[in-house]
mmCIF file of C-alpha atoms and ligand atoms in Angstrom:
data_model
loop_
_atom_site.group_PDB
_atom_site.id
_atom_site.type_symbol
_atom_site.label_atom_id
_atom_site.label_comp_id
_atom_site.label_asym_id
_atom_site.label_seq_id
_atom_site.Cartn_x
_atom_site.Cartn_y
_atom_site.Cartn_z
ATOM 1 C CA MET A 1 0.000 0.000 0.000
ATOM 2 C CA ASN A 2 1.335 3.461 -0.870
ATOM 3 C CA ASP A 3 1.357 6.082 1.802
ATOM 4 C CA VAL A 4 -1.408 8.680 1.868
ATOM 5 C CA ASN A 5 -0.045 12.129 0.957
ATOM 6 C CA ILE A 6 -1.032 14.566 3.682
ATOM 7 C CA LEU A 7 -1.255 18.311 2.971
ATOM 8 C CA VAL A 8 -1.061 20.490 6.103
ATOM 9 C CA LEU A 9 -2.394 24.067 6.019
ATOM 10 C CA VAL A 10 -1.034 26.531 8.579
ATOM 11 C CA SER A 11 -1.021 30.238 9.454
ATOM 12 C CA GLY A 12 1.019 30.569 12.638
ATOM 13 C CA ASN A 13 3.576 29.136 15.014
ATOM 14 C CA GLY A 14 3.084 25.565 13.793
ATOM 15 C CA THR A 15 3.224 23.633 17.071
ATOM 16 C CA ASN A 16 0.434 21.357 15.801
ATOM 17 C CA LEU A 17 2.392 20.841 12.586
ATOM 18 C CA GLN A 18 5.466 20.087 14.697
ATOM 19 C CA ALA A 19 3.481 17.465 16.629
ATOM 20 C CA LEU A 20 2.537 15.828 13.304
ATOM 21 C CA ILE A 21 6.155 15.933 12.068
ATOM 22 C CA ASP A 22 7.378 14.367 15.318
ATOM 23 C CA ALA A 23 4.651 11.702 15.193
ATOM 24 C CA GLU A 24 5.518 10.780 11.608
ATOM 25 C CA ARG A 25 9.213 10.563 12.497
ATOM 26 C CA GLY A 26 8.290 8.355 15.436
ATOM 27 C CA GLY A 27 6.521 5.918 13.128
ATOM 28 C CA ARG A 28 3.018 6.803 14.343
ATOM 29 C CA PHE A 29 1.677 7.071 10.792
ATOM 30 C CA ARG A 30 3.265 3.897 9.413
ATOM 31 C CA GLY A 31 0.892 1.713 7.387
ATOM 32 C CA GLY A 32 -0.395 -1.641 8.595
ATOM 33 C CA LYS A 33 -2.145 -4.726 7.231
ATOM 34 C CA GLU A 34 -5.496 -3.012 7.446
ATOM 35 C CA HIS A 35 -4.729 0.591 6.667
ATOM 36 C CA SER A 36 -2.602 3.073 4.787
ATOM 37 C CA GLY A 37 0.417 4.854 6.106
ATOM 38 C CA GLY A 38 0.671 8.610 5.820
ATOM 39 C CA ARG A 39 3.374 11.130 5.070
ATOM 40 C CA ILE A 40 3.308 14.923 5.301
ATOM 41 C CA ALA A 41 3.942 15.683 1.633
ATOM 42 C CA ALA A 42 3.635 19.487 1.761
ATOM 43 C CA VAL A 43 2.768 22.450 3.980
ATOM 44 C CA ILE A 44 0.975 25.592 2.782
ATOM 45 C CA SER A 45 0.625 28.813 4.769
ATOM 46 C CA ASP A 46 -1.644 31.732 3.838
ATOM 47 C CA ARG A 47 0.896 34.179 5.324
ATOM 48 C CA PRO A 48 4.538 34.285 6.509
ATOM 49 C CA ALA A 49 4.614 31.863 9.445
ATOM 50 C CA ARG A 50 7.043 30.105 11.769
ATOM 51 C CA ALA A 51 5.281 26.912 10.727
ATOM 52 C CA LEU A 52 6.957 27.193 7.304
ATOM 53 C CA ASP A 53 10.404 27.203 8.948
ATOM 54 C CA ARG A 54 9.435 24.044 10.853
ATOM 55 C CA ALA A 55 8.456 22.349 7.596
ATOM 56 C CA GLU A 56 11.700 23.362 5.897
ATOM 57 C CA GLU A 57 13.746 22.217 8.896
ATOM 58 C CA ALA A 58 12.008 18.826 8.500
ATOM 59 C CA GLY A 59 12.720 18.740 4.750
ATOM 60 C CA ILE A 60 9.046 19.096 3.817
ATOM 61 C CA PRO A 61 8.146 21.252 0.764
ATOM 62 C CA ALA A 62 6.607 24.460 2.138
ATOM 63 C CA TYR A 63 4.701 27.129 0.222
ATOM 64 C CA THR A 64 3.157 30.489 1.014
ATOM 65 C CA GLU A 65 -0.141 31.076 -0.813
ATOM 66 C CA MET A 66 -1.462 34.500 0.168
ATOM 67 C CA PRO A 67 -5.056 35.628 -0.372
ATOM 68 C CA ARG A 68 -5.346 38.071 -3.308
ATOM 69 C CA LEU A 69 -6.224 41.299 -1.467
ATOM 70 C CA SER A 70 -7.220 42.941 -4.737
ATOM 71 C CA LEU A 71 -10.331 40.702 -4.769
ATOM 72 C CA GLU A 72 -13.563 41.161 -2.828
ATOM 73 C CA PRO A 73 -13.557 39.026 0.383
ATOM 74 C CA ALA A 74 -15.896 36.327 -0.963
ATOM 75 C CA GLU A 75 -14.003 36.020 -4.252
ATOM 76 C CA ARG A 76 -10.717 36.176 -2.306
ATOM 77 C CA ARG A 77 -11.737 33.124 -0.245
ATOM 78 C CA ARG A 78 -12.898 31.242 -3.318
ATOM 79 C CA GLU A 79 -9.745 32.057 -5.333
ATOM 80 C CA LEU A 80 -7.405 30.971 -2.526
ATOM 81 C CA SER A 81 -9.435 27.781 -1.971
ATOM 82 C CA ASP A 82 -9.244 26.933 -5.685
ATOM 83 C CA ARG A 83 -5.494 27.639 -5.758
ATOM 84 C CA ILE A 84 -4.938 25.302 -2.803
ATOM 85 C CA LEU A 85 -7.160 22.693 -4.475
ATOM 86 C CA GLY A 86 -4.902 22.849 -7.524
ATOM 87 C CA ILE A 87 -1.811 22.207 -5.395
ATOM 88 C CA ALA A 88 -3.557 19.394 -3.492
ATOM 89 C CA ARG A 89 -4.491 17.687 -6.773
ATOM 90 C CA ARG A 90 -1.012 18.087 -8.281
ATOM 91 C CA MET A 91 0.582 16.476 -5.225
ATOM 92 C CA ASP A 92 -2.089 13.760 -5.087
ATOM 93 C CA ALA A 93 -3.038 14.721 -1.537
ATOM 94 C CA GLU A 94 -5.643 12.414 0.014
ATOM 95 C CA LEU A 95 -5.916 14.068 3.420
ATOM 96 C CA ILE A 96 -5.852 17.793 4.212
ATOM 97 C CA VAL A 97 -5.145 18.883 7.800
ATOM 98 C CA LEU A 98 -5.909 22.463 8.931
ATOM 99 C CA ALA A 99 -3.465 23.068 11.776
ATOM 100 C CA GLY A 100 -4.087 26.629 12.827
ATOM 101 C CA PHE A 101 -5.115 27.695 9.325
ATOM 102 C CA LEU A 102 -6.985 30.984 9.560
ATOM 103 C CA SER A 103 -8.398 31.392 6.055
ATOM 104 C CA ILE A 104 -11.815 29.906 5.307
ATOM 105 C CA LEU A 105 -11.861 27.164 2.667
ATOM 106 C CA GLU A 106 -14.929 27.005 0.469
ATOM 107 C CA GLY A 107 -16.197 25.939 -2.928
ATOM 108 C CA ASP A 108 -14.822 23.043 -4.974
ATOM 109 C CA ILE A 109 -12.158 21.964 -2.465
ATOM 110 C CA ILE A 110 -14.857 21.187 0.129
ATOM 111 C CA LYS A 111 -16.721 18.962 -2.347
ATOM 112 C CA THR A 112 -13.632 17.387 -3.918
ATOM 113 C CA TYR A 113 -12.190 16.520 -0.500
ATOM 114 C CA GLU A 114 -15.483 15.813 1.273
ATOM 115 C CA GLY A 115 -14.788 13.892 4.484
ATOM 116 C CA LYS A 116 -11.026 14.245 3.976
ATOM 117 C CA ILE A 117 -10.322 17.699 5.400
ATOM 118 C CA ILE A 118 -9.900 17.927 9.186
ATOM 119 C CA ASN A 119 -9.520 20.971 11.424
ATOM 120 C CA ILE A 120 -8.478 21.448 15.031
ATOM 121 C CA HIS A 121 -10.328 24.040 17.059
ATOM 122 C CA PRO A 122 -9.417 25.080 20.619
ATOM 123 C CA SER A 123 -12.820 24.562 22.266
ATOM 124 C CA LEU A 124 -15.324 21.748 22.901
ATOM 125 C CA LEU A 125 -17.375 22.212 19.717
ATOM 126 C CA PRO A 126 -20.121 22.950 18.981
ATOM 127 C CA LYS A 127 -19.648 25.425 21.852
ATOM 128 C CA PHE A 128 -17.468 28.478 21.189
ATOM 129 C CA GLY A 129 -16.966 27.873 17.482
ATOM 130 C CA GLY A 130 -18.004 29.664 14.321
ATOM 131 C CA LYS A 131 -17.035 32.817 12.460
ATOM 132 C CA GLY A 132 -14.526 34.982 14.283
ATOM 133 C CA MET A 133 -13.994 32.426 17.057
ATOM 134 C CA TYR A 134 -10.273 31.728 16.973
ATOM 135 C CA GLY A 135 -7.204 32.237 19.168
ATOM 136 C CA GLU A 136 -7.558 34.053 22.464
ATOM 137 C CA ARG A 137 -11.139 35.148 21.692
ATOM 138 C CA VAL A 138 -12.238 31.545 22.213
ATOM 139 C CA HIS A 139 -10.608 31.213 25.626
ATOM 140 C CA ARG A 140 -11.829 34.622 26.779
ATOM 141 C CA ALA A 141 -15.402 33.675 25.825
ATOM 142 C CA VAL A 142 -15.120 30.344 27.678
ATOM 143 C CA ILE A 143 -13.868 32.065 30.835
ATOM 144 C CA GLU A 144 -16.459 34.840 30.627
ATOM 145 C CA ALA A 145 -19.195 32.220 30.240
ATOM 146 C CA GLY A 146 -18.078 30.627 33.518
ATOM 147 C CA GLU A 147 -17.397 27.240 31.919
ATOM 148 C CA LYS A 148 -15.749 24.659 34.212
ATOM 149 C CA GLU A 149 -14.120 22.768 31.370
ATOM 150 C CA SER A 150 -12.810 23.445 27.903
ATOM 151 C CA GLY A 151 -10.523 21.648 25.485
ATOM 152 C CA CYS A 152 -9.993 21.069 21.778
ATOM 153 C CA THR A 153 -11.933 19.375 19.011
ATOM 154 C CA VAL A 154 -10.804 17.807 15.747
ATOM 155 C CA HIS A 155 -13.625 17.687 13.203
ATOM 156 C CA ILE A 156 -14.314 17.078 9.551
ATOM 157 C CA VAL A 157 -14.489 20.357 7.608
ATOM 158 C CA ASP A 158 -17.796 20.917 5.831
ATOM 159 C CA ALA A 159 -19.275 23.984 4.167
ATOM 160 C CA GLY A 160 -19.822 25.660 7.548
ATOM 161 C CA THR A 161 -17.307 27.108 10.018
ATOM 162 C CA ASP A 162 -16.315 24.640 12.770
ATOM 163 C CA THR A 163 -19.554 22.680 12.085
ATOM 164 C CA GLY A 164 -18.530 19.313 10.593
ATOM 165 C CA PRO A 165 -18.759 15.882 12.290
ATOM 166 C CA VAL A 166 -16.494 15.562 15.342
ATOM 167 C CA ILE A 167 -13.634 13.045 15.144
ATOM 168 C CA LEU A 168 -12.386 13.478 18.716
ATOM 169 C CA ARG A 169 -12.174 15.909 21.623
ATOM 170 C CA ARG A 170 -9.768 16.310 24.541
ATOM 171 C CA LYS A 171 -10.888 18.109 27.690
ATOM 172 C CA VAL A 172 -9.103 20.305 30.249
ATOM 173 C CA PRO A 173 -10.432 21.990 33.414
ATOM 174 C CA VAL A 174 -10.979 25.748 33.498
ATOM 175 C CA LEU A 175 -9.367 26.808 36.779
ATOM 176 C CA ASP A 176 -10.491 29.716 38.965
ATOM 177 C CA GLY A 177 -8.557 32.827 37.980
ATOM 178 C CA ASP A 178 -7.483 31.356 34.639
ATOM 179 C CA SER A 179 -6.319 33.979 32.147
ATOM 180 C CA PRO A 180 -7.094 33.290 28.472
ATOM 181 C CA ALA A 181 -3.362 32.673 27.945
ATOM 182 C CA ALA A 182 -3.174 30.147 30.789
ATOM 183 C CA LEU A 183 -6.191 28.258 29.431
ATOM 184 C CA ALA A 184 -4.749 28.415 25.903
ATOM 185 C CA GLY A 185 -1.488 26.879 27.093
ATOM 186 C CA ARG A 186 -3.292 24.030 28.893
ATOM 187 C CA ILE A 187 -5.344 23.304 25.764
ATOM 188 C CA HIS A 188 -2.370 23.584 23.428
ATOM 189 C CA ASP A 189 -0.694 20.612 25.111
ATOM 190 C CA GLU A 190 -3.857 18.541 24.488
ATOM 191 C CA GLU A 191 -4.075 19.739 20.868
ATOM 192 C CA HIS A 192 -0.781 18.142 20.002
ATOM 193 C CA ILE A 193 -2.113 14.766 21.162
ATOM 194 C CA ALA A 194 -5.518 15.328 19.547
ATOM 195 C CA ILE A 195 -4.197 16.252 16.115
ATOM 196 C CA THR A 196 -1.912 13.219 15.873
ATOM 197 C CA ASP A 197 -4.599 10.853 17.186
ATOM 198 C CA ALA A 198 -7.054 12.292 14.631
ATOM 199 C CA VAL A 199 -4.643 11.788 11.717
ATOM 200 C CA ALA A 200 -4.127 8.188 12.854
ATOM 201 C CA VAL A 201 -7.932 7.738 12.904
ATOM 202 C CA MET A 202 -8.228 9.193 9.388
ATOM 203 C CA LEU A 203 -5.485 6.933 8.022
ATOM 204 C CA ARG A 204 -7.465 3.933 9.243
ATOM 205 C CA ARG A 205 -10.536 5.264 7.462
ATOM 206 C CA LEU A 206 -8.684 5.831 4.197
ATOM 207 C CA LYS A 207 -8.401 2.389 2.602
ATOM 208 C CA LYS A 208 -5.854 2.270 -0.232
HETATM 209 C C1 GRF B 1 -4.226 26.248 17.792
HETATM 210 O O1 GRF B 1 -4.675 26.810 19.000
HETATM 211 C C2 GRF B 1 -5.376 25.612 17.060
HETATM 212 O O2 GRF B 1 -6.370 25.073 17.903
HETATM 213 C C3 GRF B 1 -5.958 26.783 16.323
HETATM 214 O O3 GRF B 1 -4.826 27.551 15.920
HETATM 215 C C4 GRF B 1 -3.754 27.308 16.825
HETATM 216 C C5 GRF B 1 -2.596 26.827 16.005
HETATM 217 O O4 GRF B 1 -1.468 26.806 16.772
HETATM 218 N N1 GRF B 1 -6.731 26.351 15.192
HETATM 219 P P1 GRF B 1 -0.090 26.326 16.070
HETATM 220 O O5 GRF B 1 0.174 27.263 14.886
HETATM 221 O O6 GRF B 1 -0.291 24.901 15.603
HETATM 222 O O7 GRF B 1 0.940 26.429 17.146
#
């Protein structure tokens, strides 16, 4: 069985990408009798990002594909999505992982890769998800709502924002006096486990 080519989309520091790189190096994504193996075949960022340096340090082809600011927002999203779809097709990607990717994918890529795009979000979806809910805003909203627990969710990307079927969640307590940064740090540690576990789950689903 050939390995599944995994395309990882990023926008920031890339600690989730780093967790995937480390897992692959550790043999976590090796194929078995019943399922495909996986390899991170490329990384795309929609802006300059530390994540790209991590990819290059790991010898993984890394590209920056910026939104075309000359376009209207809706057309800008569609054009970037179609450009990424073109790259995914050319590299024969079979799994797309959004690891801190901040642009919204829409249009043909969602249909072409239906059920094969996953995203990690730093809350227990469906709570505290949706448009504009990313980064520290999520943790601030969780704290302000008086939640006693939070965590991260890996889900299938559909035409909505943070709305697709959940693959797995990992929970953390919200402690009295937590700052958004403290909660973010506690969740971040769980994300790195969640994202690698979710890729392993997807590889078992993708028969070759
Ligand atoms: C993570 O908090 C993830 O949940 C969110 O974006 C952040 C990415 O962090 N989608 P990193 O770039 O992987 O360090």
